[in-house]
XYZ file of N, CA and C in Angstrom:
567
model
N -9.787 -139.634 -105.552
C -10.961 -139.301 -106.599
C -10.937 -140.283 -107.549
N -12.451 -140.577 -107.789
C -13.054 -142.046 -108.612
C -12.971 -141.702 -109.857
N -12.242 -142.481 -110.355
C -12.325 -142.330 -112.305
C -12.905 -143.954 -112.842
N -13.808 -143.801 -112.628
C -14.458 -145.476 -113.582
C -14.267 -145.236 -115.195
N -13.674 -146.139 -115.741
C -13.101 -146.141 -117.271
C -14.413 -147.020 -117.781
N -14.814 -146.591 -118.641
C -16.079 -147.274 -119.783
C -15.137 -147.882 -120.924
N -15.030 -149.021 -121.461
C -14.112 -149.672 -122.548
C -14.929 -148.580 -123.581
N -13.181 -148.461 -124.640
C -14.018 -147.618 -125.409
C -14.480 -148.992 -126.769
N -15.436 -148.899 -127.661
C -16.055 -148.973 -128.353
C -15.208 -150.295 -128.951
N -13.581 -149.956 -129.695
C -12.940 -151.339 -129.764
C -12.821 -152.109 -128.786
N -12.460 -151.630 -127.611
C -11.781 -152.719 -126.251
C -13.456 -153.843 -126.580
N -14.583 -152.835 -126.192
C -15.480 -153.656 -125.857
C -16.055 -154.703 -127.543
N -15.504 -154.525 -128.391
C -16.234 -154.843 -129.210
C -15.096 -156.728 -129.971
N -13.700 -156.251 -128.973
C -13.003 -157.449 -129.448
C -12.973 -158.200 -127.636
N -13.431 -157.329 -126.675
C -14.180 -158.596 -125.213
C -15.123 -159.516 -125.874
N -16.076 -158.688 -127.013
C -17.251 -159.673 -127.606
C -16.793 -161.209 -128.010
N -15.775 -160.747 -128.793
C -15.380 -161.761 -129.580
C -14.668 -162.788 -129.276
N -14.027 -162.612 -128.269
C -13.411 -163.299 -127.230
C -13.607 -163.468 -125.950
N -14.934 -163.967 -125.833
C -15.556 -164.097 -124.280
C -14.569 -165.225 -123.116
N -13.427 -166.108 -123.053
C -13.100 -166.547 -122.537
C -11.456 -165.700 -122.118
N -11.362 -164.691 -122.660
C -10.068 -163.958 -122.358
C -10.556 -163.511 -121.282
N -9.665 -163.248 -120.622
C -9.718 -162.265 -119.259
C -9.481 -160.919 -119.675
N -10.748 -160.573 -118.996
C -10.965 -158.859 -119.109
C -9.360 -157.934 -118.150
N -8.986 -157.014 -119.122
C -7.850 -156.800 -118.406
C -8.564 -155.681 -117.536
N -7.512 -155.422 -116.487
C -7.757 -154.479 -115.133
C -7.522 -153.313 -115.502
N -8.419 -152.518 -115.296
C -8.223 -150.932 -115.750
C -7.170 -150.251 -114.944
N -6.275 -149.391 -115.568
C -5.144 -149.411 -115.526
C -5.502 -147.558 -114.792
N -4.175 -147.267 -114.141
C -4.754 -145.972 -113.485
C -4.524 -145.011 -114.815
N -5.700 -144.269 -114.429
C -5.862 -143.227 -115.130
C -4.893 -141.667 -114.834
N -4.726 -141.183 -116.076
C -3.720 -139.652 -115.662
C -4.782 -138.650 -117.323
N -5.317 -137.704 -116.467
C -6.458 -136.719 -117.411
C -5.447 -135.837 -118.162
N -5.274 -135.767 -118.987
C -4.014 -134.805 -119.605
C -4.852 -133.788 -120.510
N -4.218 -132.919 -120.366
C -4.784 -131.885 -121.481
C -5.122 -131.963 -123.025
N -5.501 -132.187 -123.549
C -5.666 -132.478 -125.314
C -4.968 -130.963 -125.354
N -4.073 -131.749 -126.887
C -3.642 -130.484 -127.518
C -4.583 -129.756 -128.547
N -5.574 -130.591 -129.037
C -6.358 -129.856 -129.622
C -8.013 -130.064 -129.110
N -8.394 -129.235 -128.585
C -9.675 -129.071 -128.304
C -11.000 -129.746 -128.775
N -10.896 -131.175 -128.072
C -12.578 -131.828 -128.772
C -13.753 -130.717 -128.642
N -14.659 -130.997 -129.627
C -15.916 -130.338 -129.323
C -16.307 -130.824 -128.242
N -16.390 -132.149 -127.283
C -17.264 -132.350 -126.680
C -16.076 -133.119 -125.606
N -16.156 -132.936 -124.194
C -15.181 -134.005 -122.880
C -14.014 -133.178 -123.518
N -13.164 -134.722 -122.566
C -11.551 -134.193 -122.351
C -11.335 -135.608 -122.930
N -10.135 -135.421 -123.831
C -8.997 -137.054 -123.943
C -8.547 -137.382 -122.740
N -8.265 -138.718 -122.281
C -7.876 -139.283 -121.217
C -6.670 -140.360 -121.802
N -5.693 -140.219 -121.010
C -4.001 -141.347 -121.688
C -4.427 -142.619 -120.154
N -4.166 -143.487 -120.449
C -4.099 -144.296 -119.762
C -2.680 -144.325 -119.417
N -2.257 -144.580 -118.222
C -0.946 -144.815 -117.748
C -0.088 -146.012 -117.533
N -0.101 -146.362 -118.836
C 0.593 -148.416 -119.358
C 1.490 -148.172 -120.008
N 1.223 -149.370 -120.960
C 2.520 -149.456 -122.036
C 1.944 -148.393 -123.413
N 0.616 -148.626 -123.852
C 0.418 -148.561 -124.859
C 0.136 -147.116 -124.999
N -0.639 -146.321 -123.861
C -0.766 -145.051 -124.103
C -1.610 -144.484 -124.917
N -2.931 -145.440 -125.135
C -3.939 -145.272 -125.856
C -4.611 -143.983 -125.360
N -5.509 -143.279 -126.110
C -6.801 -142.352 -125.645
C -7.666 -143.356 -125.131
N -8.358 -142.976 -123.786
C -9.617 -143.664 -123.615
C -10.527 -142.481 -123.712
N -11.938 -143.671 -124.314
C -12.775 -142.490 -124.627
C -13.766 -143.603 -123.251
N -14.950 -142.530 -122.685
C -15.916 -143.092 -121.819
C -15.723 -142.850 -120.257
N -14.766 -142.114 -120.087
C -14.116 -142.159 -118.573
C -15.373 -140.957 -118.089
N -15.367 -141.480 -116.548
C -16.705 -140.989 -116.050
C -16.481 -140.535 -114.953
N -15.997 -139.103 -114.766
C -15.728 -139.026 -112.677
C -16.526 -138.761 -111.927
N -16.347 -139.459 -111.518
C -17.684 -139.983 -110.130
C -17.623 -139.210 -108.775
N -17.297 -138.069 -108.397
C -16.646 -137.426 -107.099
C -17.314 -138.306 -105.619
N -18.152 -138.632 -105.578
C -18.929 -139.144 -104.366
C -19.018 -140.303 -104.273
N -18.377 -141.130 -105.078
C -18.311 -142.482 -104.992
C -17.720 -143.148 -103.326
N -16.612 -142.334 -103.140
C -15.868 -142.291 -102.266
C -16.603 -142.061 -100.716
N -17.308 -140.977 -100.543
C -17.859 -140.585 -99.833
C -19.438 -141.018 -99.455
N -19.522 -141.999 -100.033
C -21.082 -142.768 -100.404
C -21.540 -143.007 -99.073
N -20.680 -144.040 -97.993
C -21.051 -144.338 -96.933
C -21.130 -142.684 -95.780
N -20.559 -141.828 -95.876
C -20.457 -141.152 -94.970
C -21.730 -139.992 -95.448
N -22.596 -140.180 -96.438
C -23.569 -139.097 -96.736
C -24.501 -139.757 -96.025
N -24.443 -141.040 -95.941
C -25.533 -141.712 -95.297
C -25.874 -140.667 -93.598
N -24.577 -140.622 -93.192
C -25.017 -139.851 -91.926
C -25.865 -138.434 -92.072
N -25.372 -137.855 -93.184
C -26.295 -136.237 -93.046
C -27.545 -136.533 -92.920
N -28.329 -135.662 -92.274
C -29.468 -135.538 -92.346
C -30.138 -135.243 -93.312
N -31.101 -135.710 -94.280
C -31.545 -135.181 -95.364
C -32.939 -134.229 -95.190
N -33.462 -134.552 -94.297
C -34.681 -133.367 -94.164
C -34.083 -131.975 -93.410
N -34.859 -131.261 -93.918
C -34.588 -129.567 -93.508
C -34.610 -129.170 -91.944
N -35.725 -130.546 -91.452
C -36.448 -130.163 -89.772
C -34.967 -130.646 -88.817
N -33.725 -131.236 -89.278
C -33.180 -132.277 -88.512
C -32.020 -131.222 -88.330
N -31.241 -131.615 -87.107
C -30.023 -130.455 -87.730
C -29.295 -131.337 -87.511
N -27.879 -130.601 -88.792
C -26.258 -131.407 -89.087
C -25.516 -131.354 -87.815
N -25.706 -130.529 -86.852
C -24.873 -130.554 -85.329
C -25.175 -131.533 -84.532
N -26.173 -131.956 -84.395
C -26.691 -133.356 -83.747
C -26.421 -134.439 -84.038
N -24.972 -134.685 -83.231
C -24.568 -136.181 -82.935
C -23.945 -136.437 -81.831
N -24.434 -137.755 -81.502
C -24.380 -138.561 -79.821
C -25.090 -137.446 -79.272
N -26.498 -137.144 -79.241
C -26.503 -135.896 -78.248
C -28.313 -136.724 -78.051
N -28.429 -137.384 -76.871
C -29.775 -138.241 -76.969
C -30.762 -137.453 -76.774
N -32.026 -138.175 -76.941
C -33.433 -137.451 -75.933
C -33.662 -137.072 -75.114
N -32.660 -138.073 -74.010
C -33.283 -137.852 -72.716
C -32.677 -136.649 -72.522
N -31.175 -136.410 -72.705
C -30.278 -135.055 -72.533
C -30.888 -134.052 -72.999
N -31.549 -134.054 -73.939
C -32.192 -132.654 -74.261
C -32.842 -132.286 -73.557
N -33.981 -133.593 -72.998
C -34.875 -133.343 -72.314
C -34.930 -132.794 -70.879
N -33.760 -133.173 -70.445
C -33.034 -132.809 -69.131
C -32.959 -131.305 -68.974
N -32.313 -130.914 -70.090
C -31.398 -129.410 -70.179
C -32.665 -128.685 -70.758
N -33.764 -129.049 -71.149
C -35.115 -128.543 -71.107
C -35.587 -128.604 -70.120
N -36.093 -129.095 -69.250
C -36.157 -129.260 -67.893
C -35.000 -128.094 -66.983
N -34.493 -128.486 -67.413
C -33.673 -127.140 -66.532
C -33.370 -125.517 -67.071
N -34.267 -125.632 -68.370
C -33.643 -123.990 -68.767
C -35.423 -123.645 -67.893
N -35.985 -124.855 -67.744
C -37.475 -124.075 -66.875
C -37.828 -123.556 -66.028
N -36.516 -124.808 -64.988
C -36.579 -124.058 -63.364
C -35.769 -123.450 -63.542
N -34.725 -123.048 -64.442
C -34.029 -121.612 -64.559
C -35.065 -120.519 -64.390
N -35.921 -121.073 -65.668
C -36.480 -119.055 -65.651
C -37.773 -118.908 -64.551
N -38.241 -120.379 -63.882
C -39.414 -119.842 -63.273
C -38.264 -119.421 -62.178
N -37.165 -120.053 -61.746
C -36.279 -119.384 -60.048
C -36.063 -117.817 -60.557
N -36.334 -117.634 -61.752
C -35.225 -116.084 -62.157
C -36.804 -115.174 -61.997
N -38.017 -115.610 -62.418
C -39.613 -115.109 -62.068
C -39.887 -114.896 -60.630
N -39.607 -115.957 -60.089
C -39.457 -115.736 -58.186
C -38.534 -114.857 -58.137
N -37.850 -114.488 -57.882
C -36.553 -113.780 -57.741
C -36.731 -112.104 -58.260
N -37.570 -112.547 -59.429
C -37.678 -111.086 -59.971
C -39.083 -110.306 -58.984
N -39.833 -111.469 -59.086
C -40.754 -110.535 -57.704
C -40.964 -110.445 -56.426
N -39.713 -111.021 -55.835
C -39.348 -110.803 -54.829
C -38.441 -109.427 -54.746
N -37.610 -109.247 -55.879
C -37.298 -107.441 -56.161
C -38.367 -107.113 -56.177
N -39.597 -106.822 -56.813
C -40.330 -105.789 -56.610
C -41.197 -105.628 -55.279
N -41.394 -106.839 -54.727
C -41.591 -106.641 -53.483
C -40.959 -105.795 -52.203
N -40.031 -105.848 -51.964
C -38.742 -105.713 -51.505
C -38.712 -104.290 -51.717
N -38.868 -103.748 -53.149
C -38.473 -102.176 -53.684
C -39.610 -101.498 -53.716
N -40.831 -102.176 -53.288
C -41.901 -101.163 -53.251
C -41.826 -99.855 -51.918
N -42.291 -98.796 -52.007
C -42.366 -97.781 -51.325
C -42.599 -98.057 -49.687
N -43.802 -98.616 -49.547
C -43.991 -99.048 -47.932
C -43.002 -100.004 -47.263
N -42.271 -100.978 -48.265
C -41.385 -102.227 -47.473
C -40.172 -101.549 -47.636
N -39.763 -101.185 -49.064
C -38.419 -100.065 -49.284
C -37.061 -100.968 -48.148
N -36.756 -102.268 -48.769
C -35.167 -102.774 -48.272
C -34.765 -102.693 -49.833
N -34.124 -102.002 -50.217
C -33.040 -101.535 -51.115
C -32.074 -103.051 -51.442
N -31.670 -103.107 -50.304
C -30.438 -104.033 -50.274
C -31.100 -105.335 -50.809
N -32.283 -106.099 -49.607
C -32.891 -106.874 -50.321
C -33.203 -107.184 -51.898
N -33.650 -105.708 -52.556
C -34.384 -106.011 -53.458
C -33.100 -105.881 -54.709
N -31.887 -105.372 -54.096
C -31.200 -104.848 -55.104
C -30.028 -106.712 -55.656
N -30.281 -107.049 -54.291
C -30.126 -108.300 -54.026
C -30.515 -109.924 -55.249
N -32.208 -109.615 -54.970
C -33.017 -110.711 -55.531
C -33.194 -109.958 -57.057
N -33.016 -108.768 -57.660
C -33.015 -108.377 -58.707
C -31.871 -109.222 -59.706
N -30.594 -109.118 -58.904
C -29.380 -109.549 -59.375
C -29.561 -111.104 -59.374
N -30.151 -111.838 -58.578
C -30.411 -112.928 -58.457
C -31.231 -113.723 -59.701
N -32.702 -112.312 -59.903
C -32.940 -112.934 -61.290
C -32.551 -113.354 -62.682
N -31.348 -111.819 -62.624
C -30.897 -111.340 -63.693
C -29.918 -112.900 -64.449
N -29.290 -113.563 -63.090
C -28.247 -114.053 -63.217
C -29.480 -115.762 -63.143
N -30.076 -116.046 -62.827
C -30.646 -117.107 -62.961
C -31.430 -117.228 -64.992
N -31.776 -115.983 -64.960
C -32.218 -115.771 -66.101
C -30.548 -116.004 -67.302
N -29.427 -115.628 -67.224
C -28.410 -115.917 -67.848
C -27.973 -117.585 -67.891
N -28.265 -118.478 -66.696
C -28.390 -119.484 -66.892
C -29.098 -120.046 -68.063
N -30.294 -119.425 -67.933
C -31.205 -120.249 -69.088
C -30.910 -119.949 -70.332
N -30.746 -118.619 -70.751
C -29.935 -118.321 -71.650
C -28.840 -119.267 -72.368
N -28.123 -119.448 -71.373
C -26.645 -120.564 -71.689
C -26.653 -121.670 -72.081
N -27.900 -122.178 -71.393
C -28.492 -123.285 -71.576
C -28.802 -123.581 -72.852
N -29.861 -122.732 -73.356
C -30.498 -122.769 -74.699
C -29.648 -122.487 -75.497
N -28.556 -121.687 -75.442
C -27.203 -121.106 -76.411
C -26.670 -122.564 -76.886
N -26.168 -123.686 -75.661
C -26.048 -125.239 -75.549
C -26.748 -126.330 -76.212
N -28.233 -126.112 -76.229
C -29.045 -126.631 -76.449
C -29.118 -126.801 -78.445
N -28.922 -125.237 -78.638
C -28.733 -124.779 -79.709
C -27.251 -125.342 -80.711
N -26.519 -125.128 -80.005
C -25.228 -125.765 -80.700
C -24.956 -127.208 -80.704
N -26.076 -127.750 -79.747
C -25.685 -129.484 -79.885
C -26.527 -130.155 -81.294
N -27.666 -128.980 -81.398
C -28.511 -129.470 -82.588
C -29.877 -129.590 -81.569
N -30.233 -129.418 -80.428
C -31.673 -129.836 -79.597
C -32.459 -128.862 -80.271
N -33.647 -129.147 -79.585
C -34.697 -127.736 -79.948
C -34.993 -127.805 -78.150
N -35.003 -126.404 -78.073
C -35.308 -125.593 -76.788
C -36.741 -125.289 -76.701
N -37.580 -126.404 -75.752
C -39.038 -126.228 -75.769
C -39.355 -125.890 -74.001
N -39.831 -124.473 -74.094
C -40.339 -123.445 -73.126
C -41.881 -124.166 -72.933
N -41.728 -124.219 -71.705
C -43.135 -124.360 -70.984
C -43.763 -123.025 -70.169
N -44.540 -123.259 -69.546
C -45.344 -122.121 -69.219
C -44.734 -121.591 -67.777
N -44.850 -120.517 -67.340
C -43.679 -120.372 -65.663
C -44.914 -119.907 -65.371
N -44.588 -120.731 -63.878
C -45.752 -120.626 -62.921
C -45.599 -119.207 -62.386
N -46.853 -118.472 -61.747
C -47.241 -117.570 -61.244
C -46.488 -117.678 -60.027
N -45.578 -116.575 -59.594
C -44.939 -116.239 -57.975
C -46.059 -115.603 -57.274
N -45.091 -116.345 -55.793
C -46.127 -114.986 -54.886
C -45.804 -113.804 -55.238
N -46.875 -112.597 -55.023
C -46.305 -111.168 -54.925
C -46.433 -110.689 -53.184
N -47.246 -111.131 -52.117
C -46.947 -110.965 -50.961
C -46.368 -111.675 -49.780
N -44.935 -111.204 -49.406
C -44.241 -112.057 -48.574
C -43.857 -111.542 -47.103
N -44.917 -111.267 -46.213
C -44.959 -110.486 -45.459
C -45.889 -112.146 -44.605
N -45.043 -111.870 -43.616
C -45.399 -113.587 -43.210
C -45.617 -113.237 -41.365
N -46.215 -113.224 -40.646
C -46.818 -112.906 -39.126
C -46.150 -112.947 -38.244
N -44.965 -114.437 -38.149
C -44.215 -114.680 -37.551
C -42.588 -114.551 -37.474
N -42.390 -114.431 -39.186
C -41.136 -114.678 -39.837
C -41.065 -113.294 -40.258
N -41.631 -112.273 -40.447
C -41.323 -111.195 -40.991
C -40.803 -111.082 -42.381
N -41.046 -110.062 -42.997
C -40.398 -110.321 -44.831
C -39.402 -110.324 -44.965
N -38.561 -109.985 -44.529
C -37.120 -110.560 -45.193
C -36.506 -111.975 -44.709
N -37.006 -112.050 -43.181
C -36.469 -113.647 -43.281
C -37.268 -114.438 -44.076
N -38.713 -114.656 -44.267
C -39.479 -115.471 -45.268
C -38.996 -114.962 -46.585
N -38.422 -113.997 -47.260
C -38.054 -113.720 -48.228
C -36.461 -114.325 -48.585
N -35.701 -114.632 -47.673
C -34.529 -115.458 -47.970
C -34.979 -116.591 -47.691
N -35.824 -117.381 -46.852
C -35.543 -118.445 -46.862
C -36.618 -118.618 -48.157
N -37.034 -118.467 -48.885
C -38.215 -118.710 -50.212
C -36.856 -118.683 -50.793
N -35.638 -117.602 -50.735
C -34.298 -117.569 -51.801
C -33.632 -118.571 -51.353
N -33.724 -119.424 -50.805
C -32.769 -120.572 -49.986
C -33.545 -121.784 -51.147
N -35.107 -121.999 -51.106
C -35.541 -122.881 -51.360
C -35.519 -123.240 -52.984
N -35.036 -121.766 -53.152
C -35.282 -121.480 -55.033
C -33.833 -122.634 -55.379
N -32.907 -121.755 -54.106
C -31.067 -122.264 -54.792
C -31.469 -123.774 -54.518
N -31.766 -124.668 -53.950
C -32.047 -125.676 -53.687
C -32.525 -126.482 -54.520
N -33.822 -125.768 -54.921
C -34.527 -126.388 -56.075
C -33.498 -126.670 -57.727
N -32.908 -125.307 -57.965
C -32.215 -124.662 -58.738
C -30.750 -125.993 -59.079
N -30.667 -126.642 -57.959
C -29.242 -127.500 -57.854
C -29.651 -128.918 -57.373
N -31.356 -128.980 -57.743
C -31.338 -130.965 -57.599
C -31.432 -131.527 -59.125
């Protein structure tokens, strides 16, 4: 705790009358509860020889941490949690969030195709629905991490996926699985 002792009027007058005398170093200060409460302020005693009452003791609690206070952002749009989190890392995480959402959207389109009444491949539909949910969960986890680190999530527009997956040579099931394999490779790059 920092206490700055201002000289009492008597000590200031004595120092002014003897300019060549060295200034006394401030003694450690002990704050004592006064026996009779003065109308304003608190009386303090020095822990030195004379034990005289000091006046003008100023409590300055933030003097010790002035250097650390400069590290705290002062504007409301800056995050207090953002420490050693470079902009390139934030941008890469935002890019991966958008990749995950695009993959989720494409898987969801595959789910909708294979769940149709005229295609009716329920096992494929279930697989693609679960894959869509998993990719969305990945994006949400990355968003939570970005917010925890003090970054800002910047979502981009999602690319419109295909809605028809029937291929004349490969068929719709093989073509859908090939697209799913490409989506897995896209997400891992």
